[in-house]
XYZ file of C-alpha atoms in Angstrom:
741
model
C -95.416 -29.713 55.595
C -95.421 -26.069 54.340
C -93.063 -25.321 57.194
C -90.709 -27.994 56.186
C -90.606 -26.975 52.662
C -89.710 -23.365 53.736
C -86.804 -24.875 55.861
C -85.547 -27.034 52.955
C -85.757 -24.026 50.723
C -83.565 -21.842 53.111
C -81.037 -24.643 53.523
C -80.873 -25.156 49.798
C -79.949 -21.437 49.201
C -77.931 -20.892 52.256
C -75.273 -23.449 51.672
C -74.457 -22.241 48.176
C -74.352 -18.584 49.506
C -72.108 -19.730 52.411
C -69.803 -21.920 50.003
C -69.484 -19.190 47.537
C -67.326 -17.091 49.630
C -64.339 -19.257 48.803
C -64.675 -18.686 45.089
C -65.520 -14.918 45.085
C -63.277 -12.283 46.488
C -63.810 -8.426 46.148
C -60.528 -6.866 45.243
C -61.528 -3.289 44.316
C -64.529 -0.942 43.706
C -64.241 2.551 41.911
C -66.717 5.315 41.372
C -68.124 5.793 37.717
C -70.380 8.782 38.718
C -69.667 11.648 36.399
C -71.916 14.129 38.337
C -71.825 13.367 41.966
C -72.085 16.750 43.592
C -75.940 17.048 43.264
C -78.638 14.344 43.590
C -81.085 14.571 40.582
C -84.709 15.505 41.748
C -85.990 12.583 39.991
C -83.868 10.015 41.468
C -82.142 9.115 38.282
C -78.654 7.393 38.122
C -77.482 3.901 38.650
C -75.123 1.722 36.460
C -77.587 -0.513 34.440
C -75.273 -2.211 32.088
C -71.562 -2.913 31.681
C -69.545 -4.336 28.636
C -65.818 -4.629 28.023
C -64.291 -4.717 24.535
C -62.097 -7.729 23.641
C -58.846 -6.461 24.966
C -60.337 -5.392 28.274
C -58.879 -1.831 27.879
C -62.322 -0.090 27.267
C -65.326 -0.297 29.494
C -68.838 0.862 28.479
C -71.544 1.751 30.808
C -75.097 2.536 30.443
C -76.783 4.577 33.208
C -80.369 3.593 34.244
C -82.443 6.807 33.598
C -79.312 8.882 34.103
C -80.140 12.476 33.304
C -77.073 14.763 33.396
C -77.470 18.011 35.121
C -76.888 21.279 33.760
C -77.319 22.678 30.268
C -77.756 18.996 28.987
C -80.399 18.050 31.471
C -82.511 15.220 30.465
C -80.034 13.397 28.059
C -79.322 9.679 28.421
C -75.843 8.232 27.779
C -73.806 5.338 27.064
C -70.306 6.268 28.140
C -66.782 4.807 27.369
C -64.040 4.812 29.996
C -60.549 3.553 29.292
C -58.311 1.240 31.416
C -54.523 1.402 31.181
C -54.377 -2.371 32.427
C -56.881 -4.677 31.015
C -59.953 -5.603 33.229
C -58.469 -3.465 36.018
C -60.650 -0.848 37.119
C -58.349 0.830 39.281
C -56.471 2.063 36.137
C -59.693 3.766 34.642
C -59.740 7.179 33.070
C -60.637 10.015 35.294
C -63.802 10.617 33.182
C -65.468 9.203 30.138
C -63.556 9.536 26.783
C -66.691 9.248 24.610
C -70.364 8.767 24.736
C -73.443 8.036 22.798
C -76.545 10.294 23.608
C -79.518 7.888 23.604
C -82.018 10.762 24.028
C -80.861 12.618 21.106
C -82.325 9.898 18.816
C -85.760 10.491 20.154
C -85.646 7.693 22.721
C -86.968 8.798 25.973
C -87.325 5.364 27.683
C -85.469 3.752 30.784
C -82.549 1.817 29.444
C -81.532 -1.374 30.991
C -78.448 -3.555 30.506
C -76.008 -3.265 27.788
C -74.832 -5.528 25.005
C -72.669 -5.255 21.977
C -72.491 -7.316 18.745
C -69.464 -9.655 18.314
C -67.905 -7.277 15.903
C -68.427 -4.272 18.214
C -70.341 -2.306 15.559
C -73.889 -2.406 17.051
C -75.042 -1.916 20.868
C -78.275 -2.937 22.334
C -80.215 -2.239 25.462
C -83.655 -3.346 26.987
C -86.403 -1.007 28.107
C -89.869 -1.288 29.675
C -92.873 0.889 30.042
C -96.304 0.434 28.533
C -94.505 -1.773 25.911
C -91.221 -3.619 26.119
C -88.556 -3.500 23.533
C -84.763 -4.093 22.825
C -83.240 -1.184 21.038
C -80.265 -1.235 18.502
C -77.693 1.415 17.567
C -75.140 1.061 14.896
C -71.711 2.544 15.184
C -69.303 3.329 12.098
C -66.440 1.594 13.624
C -66.143 -1.116 16.286
C -66.773 0.336 19.724
C -66.797 3.948 18.495
C -69.527 5.920 20.424
C -68.773 9.104 18.838
C -70.885 8.505 15.919
C -73.743 6.256 17.019
C -77.242 6.182 15.166
C -80.362 4.563 16.079
C -81.168 1.510 13.862
C -84.303 -0.006 15.095
C -86.084 -1.749 17.833
C -87.648 -5.198 18.391
C -91.321 -5.994 18.056
C -93.365 -5.566 20.986
C -92.315 -8.140 23.564
C -95.468 -8.124 25.353
C -97.568 -9.944 22.654
C -98.628 -13.378 23.429
C -96.544 -14.785 20.649
C -93.453 -13.410 22.074
C -94.315 -14.334 25.743
C -96.166 -17.683 26.182
C -93.106 -20.185 26.135
C -95.018 -22.639 28.404
C -98.578 -23.492 29.541
C -100.611 -21.213 31.613
C -101.577 -17.516 31.567
C -99.331 -14.799 30.346
C -99.699 -11.770 32.562
C -98.421 -9.248 29.994
C -98.747 -6.098 32.254
C -96.527 -7.735 34.794
C -93.445 -8.293 32.600
C -90.596 -5.643 32.436
C -87.732 -6.310 29.860
C -84.795 -5.618 31.969
C -81.876 -7.754 30.391
C -80.578 -8.612 27.014
C -77.636 -10.903 25.803
C -76.915 -12.393 22.481
C -75.158 -15.756 21.135
C -71.933 -15.383 19.525
C -73.320 -15.728 16.138
C -76.139 -13.122 16.787
C -78.835 -15.580 15.908
C -80.338 -15.747 19.232
C -81.152 -13.027 21.756
C -81.980 -13.600 25.519
C -84.116 -11.349 27.327
C -84.757 -11.221 31.069
C -88.143 -10.228 32.466
C -88.780 -8.870 35.825
C -92.318 -9.306 37.012
C -94.316 -7.166 39.498
C -97.024 -7.537 42.070
C -97.793 -10.891 43.841
C -96.923 -13.038 40.749
C -93.556 -11.968 39.676
C -93.429 -14.126 36.654
C -89.773 -13.654 36.439
C -88.073 -15.371 33.373
C -85.331 -15.427 30.782
C -86.803 -16.106 27.299
C -84.791 -17.220 24.217
C -85.698 -15.749 20.848
C -84.370 -16.537 17.200
C -83.266 -14.004 14.936
C -83.574 -15.096 11.270
C -81.057 -12.412 10.401
C -78.233 -11.931 12.829
C -78.717 -9.009 15.179
C -81.659 -7.848 13.180
C -84.448 -7.479 15.895
C -87.271 -7.107 13.577
C -86.908 -10.775 12.603
C -87.471 -11.942 16.300
C -89.454 -15.177 17.145
C -89.954 -16.945 20.430
C -87.886 -20.189 20.891
C -88.157 -21.145 24.593
C -87.233 -19.944 28.053
C -86.571 -20.636 31.760
C -89.020 -19.710 34.483
C -87.076 -18.241 37.418
C -89.986 -17.505 39.758
C -89.048 -18.440 43.305
C -85.388 -17.924 42.646
C -85.119 -14.476 41.065
C -87.320 -11.606 41.991
C -85.744 -8.127 41.001
C -83.945 -9.379 37.872
C -81.722 -6.442 36.272
C -79.106 -7.891 34.073
C -77.891 -11.048 32.137
C -74.533 -12.219 30.975
C -73.339 -15.610 29.289
C -70.050 -17.153 29.862
C -67.760 -17.191 26.720
C -68.717 -20.844 25.644
C -72.543 -20.044 26.164
C -73.013 -22.913 28.709
C -73.788 -20.771 31.586
C -75.570 -17.362 32.190
C -75.791 -15.081 35.286
C -78.523 -12.736 36.335
C -78.448 -10.047 39.038
C -81.158 -9.616 41.571
C -81.756 -7.579 44.740
C -84.643 -8.787 47.151
C -84.772 -7.758 50.923
C -81.320 -7.460 52.368
C -79.805 -9.718 49.661
C -77.891 -8.617 46.553
C -77.768 -11.795 44.655
C -76.065 -13.160 41.303
C -77.807 -16.444 40.200
C -75.801 -18.864 38.283
C -77.556 -21.058 35.834
C -75.908 -23.979 33.685
C -77.275 -25.123 30.280
C -76.974 -28.527 28.624
C -75.969 -26.881 25.307
C -74.502 -23.653 24.431
C -76.928 -20.778 24.149
C -79.732 -23.375 24.531
C -82.377 -23.050 27.455
C -84.174 -26.360 26.607
C -82.012 -28.055 29.240
C -80.589 -26.354 32.367
C -79.776 -26.471 35.890
C -80.046 -23.633 38.659
C -76.578 -23.875 40.356
C -77.527 -21.481 43.158
C -76.940 -17.911 44.013
C -74.374 -15.902 45.861
C -75.373 -13.013 48.204
C -72.672 -10.184 47.364
C -74.032 -8.177 50.108
C -72.349 -10.463 52.566
C -69.007 -9.650 50.848
C -69.477 -5.938 49.729
C -71.598 -3.281 50.833
C -73.918 -3.111 47.739
C -77.072 -0.819 47.661
C -78.713 -1.930 44.565
C -77.148 -4.622 42.380
C -77.911 -3.984 38.709
C -75.261 -4.689 36.181
C -72.919 -7.519 35.670
C -69.809 -8.380 33.363
C -66.952 -10.578 33.154
C -63.403 -10.578 32.000
C -62.369 -12.418 28.905
C -61.303 -15.511 30.633
C -64.025 -15.531 33.331
C -61.727 -15.081 36.130
C -63.031 -11.694 37.271
C -66.501 -10.496 37.656
C -67.851 -6.947 37.624
C -70.968 -5.682 39.424
C -72.662 -2.349 38.893
C -74.085 -0.659 41.915
C -76.777 2.063 42.074
C -76.170 4.060 45.327
C -77.269 7.329 46.626
C -76.895 8.520 50.323
C -79.707 11.025 49.920
C -77.528 13.907 48.940
C -75.438 12.863 45.982
C -74.826 9.808 43.613
C -72.045 7.365 44.009
C -72.540 4.825 41.153
C -69.755 2.192 41.613
C -68.488 -0.841 39.869
C -67.133 -3.652 42.212
C -64.417 -5.960 40.858
C -64.214 -9.682 42.195
C -61.634 -12.398 41.706
C -63.028 -15.736 41.005
C -61.082 -19.088 41.868
C -62.244 -20.687 38.608
C -63.713 -19.193 35.375
C -67.361 -18.151 35.021
C -68.310 -19.760 38.349
C -69.606 -18.302 41.797
C -70.846 -21.361 43.499
C -68.464 -23.768 45.312
C -68.279 -27.310 43.573
C -69.485 -26.067 40.250
C -66.312 -25.199 38.700
C -66.445 -25.759 34.904
C -64.796 -28.046 32.366
C -62.113 -26.806 30.273
C -64.034 -25.924 27.104
C -62.162 -23.106 25.147
C -59.525 -20.406 25.141
C -55.898 -20.442 26.365
C -56.705 -23.203 28.833
C -57.656 -25.619 26.034
C -54.868 -24.239 23.821
C -52.385 -25.196 26.377
C -53.767 -28.857 26.878
C -53.921 -29.183 23.004
C -50.307 -28.057 22.667
C -49.120 -30.659 25.126
C -50.813 -33.443 23.051
C -49.392 -31.766 19.785
C -45.976 -31.731 21.154
C -45.958 -35.328 22.103
C -47.396 -36.419 18.624
C -45.106 -34.283 16.642
C -41.805 -35.392 18.638
C -42.697 -38.980 17.634
C -43.474 -38.172 14.023
C -40.348 -36.037 13.567
C -37.976 -38.670 15.232
C -39.529 -41.394 12.967
C -39.405 -39.422 9.774
C -35.790 -38.436 10.356
C -34.824 -42.059 10.626
C -36.915 -43.060 7.555
C -35.405 -40.164 5.501
C -31.867 -41.483 6.382
C -32.703 -44.834 5.193
C -34.242 -43.605 1.867
C -31.115 -41.463 1.251
C -28.713 -44.396 1.858
C -30.593 -46.402 -0.683
C -30.515 -43.509 -3.148
C -26.693 -43.092 -2.623
C -25.463 -46.742 -1.833
C -22.857 -46.562 -4.362
C -21.108 -43.673 -2.755
C -17.820 -44.241 -0.674
C -18.810 -42.132 2.228
C -22.301 -42.339 3.432
C -21.779 -39.471 5.966
C -24.064 -36.640 5.514
C -24.847 -33.101 6.955
C -28.250 -31.870 6.354
C -30.222 -28.738 7.067
C -34.035 -28.942 6.727
C -36.420 -25.883 6.938
C -40.270 -26.624 7.201
C -43.152 -24.187 7.758
C -46.517 -25.469 8.829
C -48.126 -22.146 7.823
C -49.957 -22.824 4.453
C -48.901 -19.634 3.155
C -45.223 -20.568 3.410
C -43.077 -22.631 1.223
C -40.662 -25.064 3.124
C -37.296 -26.171 2.313
C -37.121 -29.854 3.171
C -34.017 -31.610 2.359
C -31.193 -29.175 1.689
C -27.684 -29.989 1.017
C -26.864 -33.625 0.825
C -23.192 -34.220 1.371
C -21.291 -37.379 -0.028
C -17.682 -37.792 -0.480
C -15.233 -39.906 -2.093
C -17.486 -41.749 -4.453
C -16.856 -45.333 -5.932
C -14.939 -46.995 -3.324
C -16.122 -50.477 -2.001
C -17.857 -50.301 1.216
C -17.027 -52.677 3.996
C -19.755 -54.146 6.227
C -17.844 -53.067 9.310
C -17.579 -49.420 8.104
C -19.607 -47.154 10.432
C -21.191 -43.959 9.025
C -21.827 -40.834 11.050
C -24.557 -38.248 10.136
C -26.481 -35.380 11.496
C -29.531 -33.414 10.624
C -30.689 -30.041 11.875
C -34.213 -29.029 11.553
C -36.148 -25.562 12.036
C -39.975 -25.583 11.960
C -42.116 -22.555 12.193
C -45.947 -22.636 12.211
C -49.025 -21.140 13.245
C -52.420 -22.765 13.994
C -55.480 -20.333 13.984
C -57.883 -20.173 16.744
C -60.855 -22.498 16.691
C -64.135 -22.701 18.504
C -62.495 -24.285 21.457
C -58.928 -23.067 21.501
C -56.873 -20.096 21.067
C -54.219 -19.400 18.356
C -50.953 -21.268 18.708
C -47.647 -20.130 17.247
C -45.204 -23.106 16.949
C -41.420 -22.910 16.721
C -39.177 -26.030 16.962
C -35.592 -26.523 16.308
C -33.883 -29.780 16.734
C -30.419 -31.583 15.921
C -30.061 -35.237 15.227
C -26.799 -37.186 15.209
C -26.559 -40.639 14.079
C -24.440 -43.730 13.030
C -25.260 -46.874 11.001
C -23.565 -49.550 9.059
C -24.450 -52.154 6.416
C -25.481 -55.713 7.649
C -24.479 -58.933 5.988
C -27.796 -59.233 4.144
C -27.137 -55.784 2.425
C -29.343 -54.228 4.970
C -28.685 -51.272 7.234
C -29.018 -50.658 10.978
C -28.265 -47.592 13.124
C -29.008 -45.315 16.124
C -30.031 -41.840 16.159
C -30.235 -39.360 19.209
C -32.432 -36.239 18.536
C -32.521 -33.207 21.015
C -35.384 -30.824 20.295
C -36.665 -27.494 21.636
C -40.166 -26.609 21.147
C -41.794 -23.185 21.948
C -45.529 -22.624 21.417
C -47.046 -19.221 22.003
C -50.712 -19.672 22.995
C -53.347 -16.893 22.396
C -52.467 -13.209 22.884
C -51.891 -12.581 26.456
C -48.454 -14.229 26.883
C -49.308 -17.932 27.602
C -46.395 -20.197 26.487
C -45.329 -23.798 26.550
C -41.497 -24.710 26.373
C -40.646 -28.265 25.960
C -37.277 -30.038 25.675
C -37.406 -33.417 23.971
C -34.733 -36.280 23.899
C -35.235 -39.284 21.620
C -33.143 -42.335 20.963
C -34.218 -44.220 17.860
C -33.206 -47.499 16.490
C -33.699 -47.866 12.801
C -33.123 -50.657 10.285
C -33.921 -51.757 6.699
C -33.353 -55.104 5.140
C -34.085 -56.350 1.539
C -36.719 -58.883 1.316
C -36.183 -60.024 -2.377
C -33.819 -59.193 -5.184
C -32.949 -55.702 -3.567
C -36.415 -54.541 -4.808
C -38.509 -55.056 -1.609
C -37.575 -53.588 1.720
C -38.886 -53.570 5.150
C -38.030 -50.582 7.467
C -38.271 -50.842 11.181
C -38.221 -47.933 13.711
C -38.168 -48.400 17.382
C -37.674 -45.571 19.876
C -37.945 -44.139 23.206
C -38.170 -40.524 24.393
C -38.416 -38.083 27.253
C -40.123 -34.630 27.638
C -39.736 -31.724 30.046
C -42.102 -28.912 29.754
C -42.524 -25.459 31.452
C -46.030 -24.045 31.196
C -46.981 -20.433 31.627
C -50.576 -19.376 31.533
C -51.583 -15.700 31.625
C -55.353 -15.522 32.252
C -56.667 -12.098 32.930
C -53.294 -10.703 33.940
C -52.567 -13.553 36.415
C -49.565 -15.890 35.980
C -50.103 -19.607 36.369
C -46.916 -21.836 36.060
C -46.176 -25.507 36.325
C -43.492 -28.133 35.274
C -44.334 -31.313 33.716
C -42.434 -34.380 32.445
C -43.241 -37.249 30.226
C -42.031 -40.526 28.661
C -42.775 -42.024 25.350
C -42.327 -45.240 23.236
C -42.873 -45.575 19.615
C -42.466 -47.838 16.551
C -43.007 -47.997 12.746
C -42.932 -50.719 10.161
C -42.887 -49.856 6.568
C -42.923 -52.301 3.569
C -41.788 -50.983 0.158
C -41.509 -52.505 -3.366
C -39.832 -51.116 -6.364
C -41.347 -52.460 -9.589
C -38.952 -51.394 -12.590
C -39.672 -51.513 -16.115
C -37.091 -49.724 -18.449
C -36.914 -46.103 -17.139
C -40.151 -46.303 -15.131
C -40.417 -47.528 -11.468
C -43.695 -48.191 -9.725
C -43.218 -47.995 -5.817
C -46.260 -49.247 -3.499
C -45.826 -49.173 0.170
C -47.669 -49.602 3.364
C -46.677 -48.223 6.810
C -48.046 -48.475 10.372
C -47.098 -46.084 12.963
C -47.738 -46.627 17.012
C -46.770 -44.347 19.698
C -47.475 -43.970 23.324
C -46.819 -41.003 25.554
C -47.379 -40.674 29.257
C -47.284 -37.300 30.835
C -46.913 -37.025 34.643
C -49.443 -35.558 36.968
C -48.612 -32.050 38.066
C -50.085 -29.043 39.847
C -50.039 -25.478 38.919
C -48.982 -22.489 41.088
C -50.779 -19.263 41.070
C -54.400 -18.127 41.441
C -56.932 -20.288 39.691
C -54.428 -23.181 39.751
C -55.421 -26.605 38.617
C -54.179 -30.222 39.305
C -53.913 -32.659 36.534
C -53.782 -36.398 36.642
C -51.400 -38.607 34.495
C -52.379 -38.308 30.882
C -51.977 -40.894 28.144
C -51.479 -39.822 24.467
C -51.652 -42.529 21.826
C -50.635 -42.319 17.999
C -51.885 -44.929 15.606
C -51.676 -44.395 12.107
C -52.070 -46.585 8.918
C -50.559 -45.422 5.433
C -50.943 -46.741 1.996
C -49.118 -45.152 -0.974
C -48.446 -45.502 -4.576
C -45.429 -43.787 -5.986
C -44.078 -43.617 -9.580
C -40.584 -42.472 -10.945
C -39.610 -42.056 -14.427
C -35.992 -41.473 -15.264
C -34.839 -39.351 -18.288
C -31.410 -38.697 -19.446
C -29.558 -36.798 -22.130
C -26.070 -35.386 -22.620
C -26.690 -32.347 -20.407
C -28.615 -33.732 -17.448
C -30.276 -36.686 -15.769
C -33.911 -36.080 -14.674
C -36.568 -38.075 -12.743
C -40.185 -37.158 -12.644
C -41.985 -38.573 -9.883
C -45.233 -38.475 -7.854
C -47.080 -40.172 -4.993
C -50.515 -40.747 -3.725
C -51.021 -41.480 -0.151
C -53.915 -42.514 2.038
C -53.338 -41.947 5.732
C -55.902 -43.120 8.312
C -55.443 -41.510 11.888
C -57.102 -44.105 14.220
C -56.304 -42.206 17.510
C -57.083 -38.605 17.565
C -58.199 -37.915 21.190
C -56.919 -37.825 24.659
C -58.642 -37.549 27.902
C -57.298 -35.138 30.565
C -58.425 -35.537 34.215
C -58.148 -32.423 36.353
C -59.697 -30.442 39.271
C -59.256 -26.912 40.659
C -56.994 -26.508 43.547
C -59.622 -23.930 45.055
C -62.523 -26.344 44.832
C -62.952 -27.624 48.281
C -65.568 -30.058 46.986
C -62.790 -31.781 44.984
C -64.787 -32.237 41.765
C -62.636 -33.902 39.064
C -63.479 -33.406 35.536
C -62.708 -35.721 32.496
C -62.327 -33.831 29.189
C -61.717 -35.496 25.830
C -59.828 -33.346 23.275
C -59.974 -34.216 19.659
C -57.747 -33.185 16.901
C -57.063 -34.208 13.260
C -59.237 -36.277 10.955
C -59.731 -39.995 10.534
C -59.313 -39.860 6.697
C -56.443 -38.100 5.114
C -55.489 -37.805 1.540
C -51.815 -36.790 0.533
C -50.495 -36.210 -2.940
C -47.171 -34.968 -4.268
C -45.486 -34.345 -7.639
C -41.913 -33.551 -8.195
C -38.637 -33.626 -10.437
C -35.190 -34.595 -9.727
C -32.402 -32.993 -12.042
C -28.829 -34.056 -11.841
C -26.424 -31.791 -13.875
C -22.850 -32.474 -14.926
C -20.208 -31.181 -12.462
C -21.688 -32.743 -9.477
C -24.861 -30.470 -9.173
C -28.381 -31.725 -8.482
C -31.756 -30.081 -7.769
C -34.845 -31.685 -6.210
C -38.512 -29.898 -6.353
C -41.611 -31.531 -4.759
C -45.093 -29.953 -4.409
C -47.341 -31.645 -1.760
C -50.850 -31.183 -0.753
C -52.080 -32.865 2.578
C -55.982 -32.980 2.751
C -57.710 -33.966 6.198
C -61.238 -34.492 5.468
C -63.421 -32.177 7.251
C -60.337 -30.411 8.758
C -59.014 -28.404 5.742
C -55.682 -29.047 3.852
C -51.911 -27.878 3.664
C -49.714 -27.114 0.780
C -46.045 -27.579 0.888
C -43.222 -26.908 -1.518
C -39.909 -28.776 -1.011
C -36.648 -27.567 -2.678
C -33.264 -29.219 -2.372
C -29.975 -28.501 -3.754
C -27.213 -30.981 -3.924
C -23.499 -30.996 -4.792
C -21.284 -34.127 -5.017
C -17.596 -32.954 -4.186
C -14.435 -34.289 -5.726
C -12.687 -37.178 -4.192
C -10.937 -36.373 -0.756
C -12.865 -33.365 -0.307
C -15.784 -32.912 2.083
C -18.424 -30.105 2.383
C -20.815 -29.756 5.102
C -23.376 -26.989 6.100
C -25.420 -27.078 9.294
C -27.576 -25.058 11.543
C -27.890 -25.449 15.265
C -30.626 -23.541 17.098
C -30.688 -22.812 20.837
C -30.681 -19.391 22.288
C -29.113 -18.239 19.013
C -29.293 -19.530 15.421
C -25.728 -20.610 14.558
C -24.736 -21.841 11.111
C -21.525 -23.713 10.260
C -19.965 -24.128 6.846
C -16.901 -26.496 6.539
C -14.583 -27.521 3.788
C -12.376 -30.638 4.625
C -9.632 -32.079 2.431
C -7.344 -35.080 3.065
C -3.764 -34.732 1.928
C -1.283 -37.523 2.640
C -2.992 -38.598 5.945
C -3.465 -34.924 7.091
C -6.937 -33.324 7.583
C -6.808 -29.629 6.248
C -10.300 -27.921 7.152
C -11.722 -24.461 6.865
C -14.602 -23.431 9.072
C -16.919 -20.424 8.861
C -19.320 -19.761 11.823
C -22.198 -17.257 11.721
C -25.014 -16.138 14.105
C -28.005 -15.880 11.974
C -29.931 -13.862 14.427
C -27.078 -11.068 14.133
C -26.011 -11.332 10.632
C -22.713 -9.584 9.847
C -21.816 -8.925 13.417
C -21.052 -12.101 14.827
C -18.824 -14.250 12.430
C -15.865 -16.735 13.314
C -13.581 -18.313 10.715
C -10.631 -20.784 11.370
C -8.225 -22.934 9.463
C -7.170 -26.332 11.082
C -4.525 -28.988 10.411
C -4.874 -32.129 11.901
C -3.456 -35.787 11.839
C -4.309 -38.789 13.808
C -1.397 -40.975 14.946
């Protein structure tokens, strides 16, 4: 039976090791030995810890018992090297650019592993001896080693209170603190212990810190027993989402990295040992000690302690991974954070945003017609500027153009209109997603006419261009959208109750570019959508006061095609459904005031919006994953309950001028709020004269101003075109005379 157990144990570890070759590839190794010419008599040296700063252009190394020879003999250092290309050790500086002398602060122990606080203002390392501690040094500026100062150390980690995380004896003298890592908030510290003797007692313990990064407030919270899996533990590092950690080990002829998955971020109460990978079968590694990952987890770095008996050659090995933070075949993780999640969220946002903008454009057209139904010509040329950034004001409905007032409109008359829109926004990073900078420009052209029952029906065609920059490494989503929308409104009773109806279809075409750790991953994706809106509105008038209650239901469905990315770490995505389902109830009030100088309307609105469908599931797998593991991840956005309020004023002056001002606040419960200011200026021209201003954004941002007058059947027009991206240098003016026979 014992013999069978040994065979099964060998098979258990053999297959993960064998399968790991497909997901781990060495691409480079570089020497980081500062003094290679002479071997220290005490055998000192060895890279004990590696840490990169956030942008990957600075790497920090702590040397295990590294005693510099010469006049500074006996000093211990943390050293900084620069990289001209992020996370590319082949571009390292020829020598260190700064360092912190640990020994100068009265510390003469053997340092192991290296960790920094999330703000880069404190560094930490583990040490063992007669007692085991974690040491902290503070820096005056993030990642600035030139002025480091010893702060404090933890309590003695060999005490029973800080060791006994499960039943059984606690062999204090057989524990060596060799590894250290922190949770993102600094309230948890994880320490790896290497045991000695026949009972190794190798483990990773989880400690709480009542004050972030304050090692004097440490208390034991749990841990993981790694006996039988890890022997000579040297270093520990977590994935960026805290759901995996990795420990280094060398035992016999193997040079292993063990991967452990956690049920929750930075929580050892539930875990699975995924397996281990023997890097000695890939690279010639003498003693595997330090470990680090790139920001997106697609590169792994291993510190090697090597001597040929004459001189040191401490090196860092760089490896490419086929999927982030994974070294075991068939264990590629789900999309949980960063630019990957940002890209998935951006595709959902574009689908929902396109439906909303197409719907709102049609509804705005219907409201404007009702407001101007006594005008002869209901042609309009509008420019709308909007900003999703909370700190920016937005210009919503700009110049409204109507010509030739007070001429009876015939039912068969068709009116043409257009509206351009430019949207600029920024969505800050979240716990799961990178920052997204959003730019949208669109042009809508439409035609409508009155019906026999004094209603309106029409068609609108919208072409949009959406550009979303994701994160800071160059990831981008470009999407072209095409939407055809049918809209109609009809009075229900006495021209005071209306029902608005919207039905539309659309198509999307996206180009995706993900830049992950310097690697370009590209893809094309198409999609189709259908949507509809029903809005009921009533105007209750009493003297100069009007109360306007309304209810609205929005439905939308987008189906994105399946697609496969090109490039390293590429993924395959299945078809994806995105639903939109909103219900709105609002009450608005308008008060009309008038004197000899102007007409004024004061108005306000309070709206409740329920967003019933705020999630979308994405199904995907990694192209490199030979096991074909498919993931199903739900992404959530928005809030169920939303409260929107606005106050505003309309002022109509003599000589055809008007001004409209609206302040709006949108509050999403549990998800913050946004503030918007809308300012519109209007001008009603003289009879037979038409004014129009429009902006069309494509590669350039072009504006057009036109004055048109009809004289005895001839159309005389003046046009002024300008490139807003190159003001003063790209202008065009023309005068045209036209007559249709």
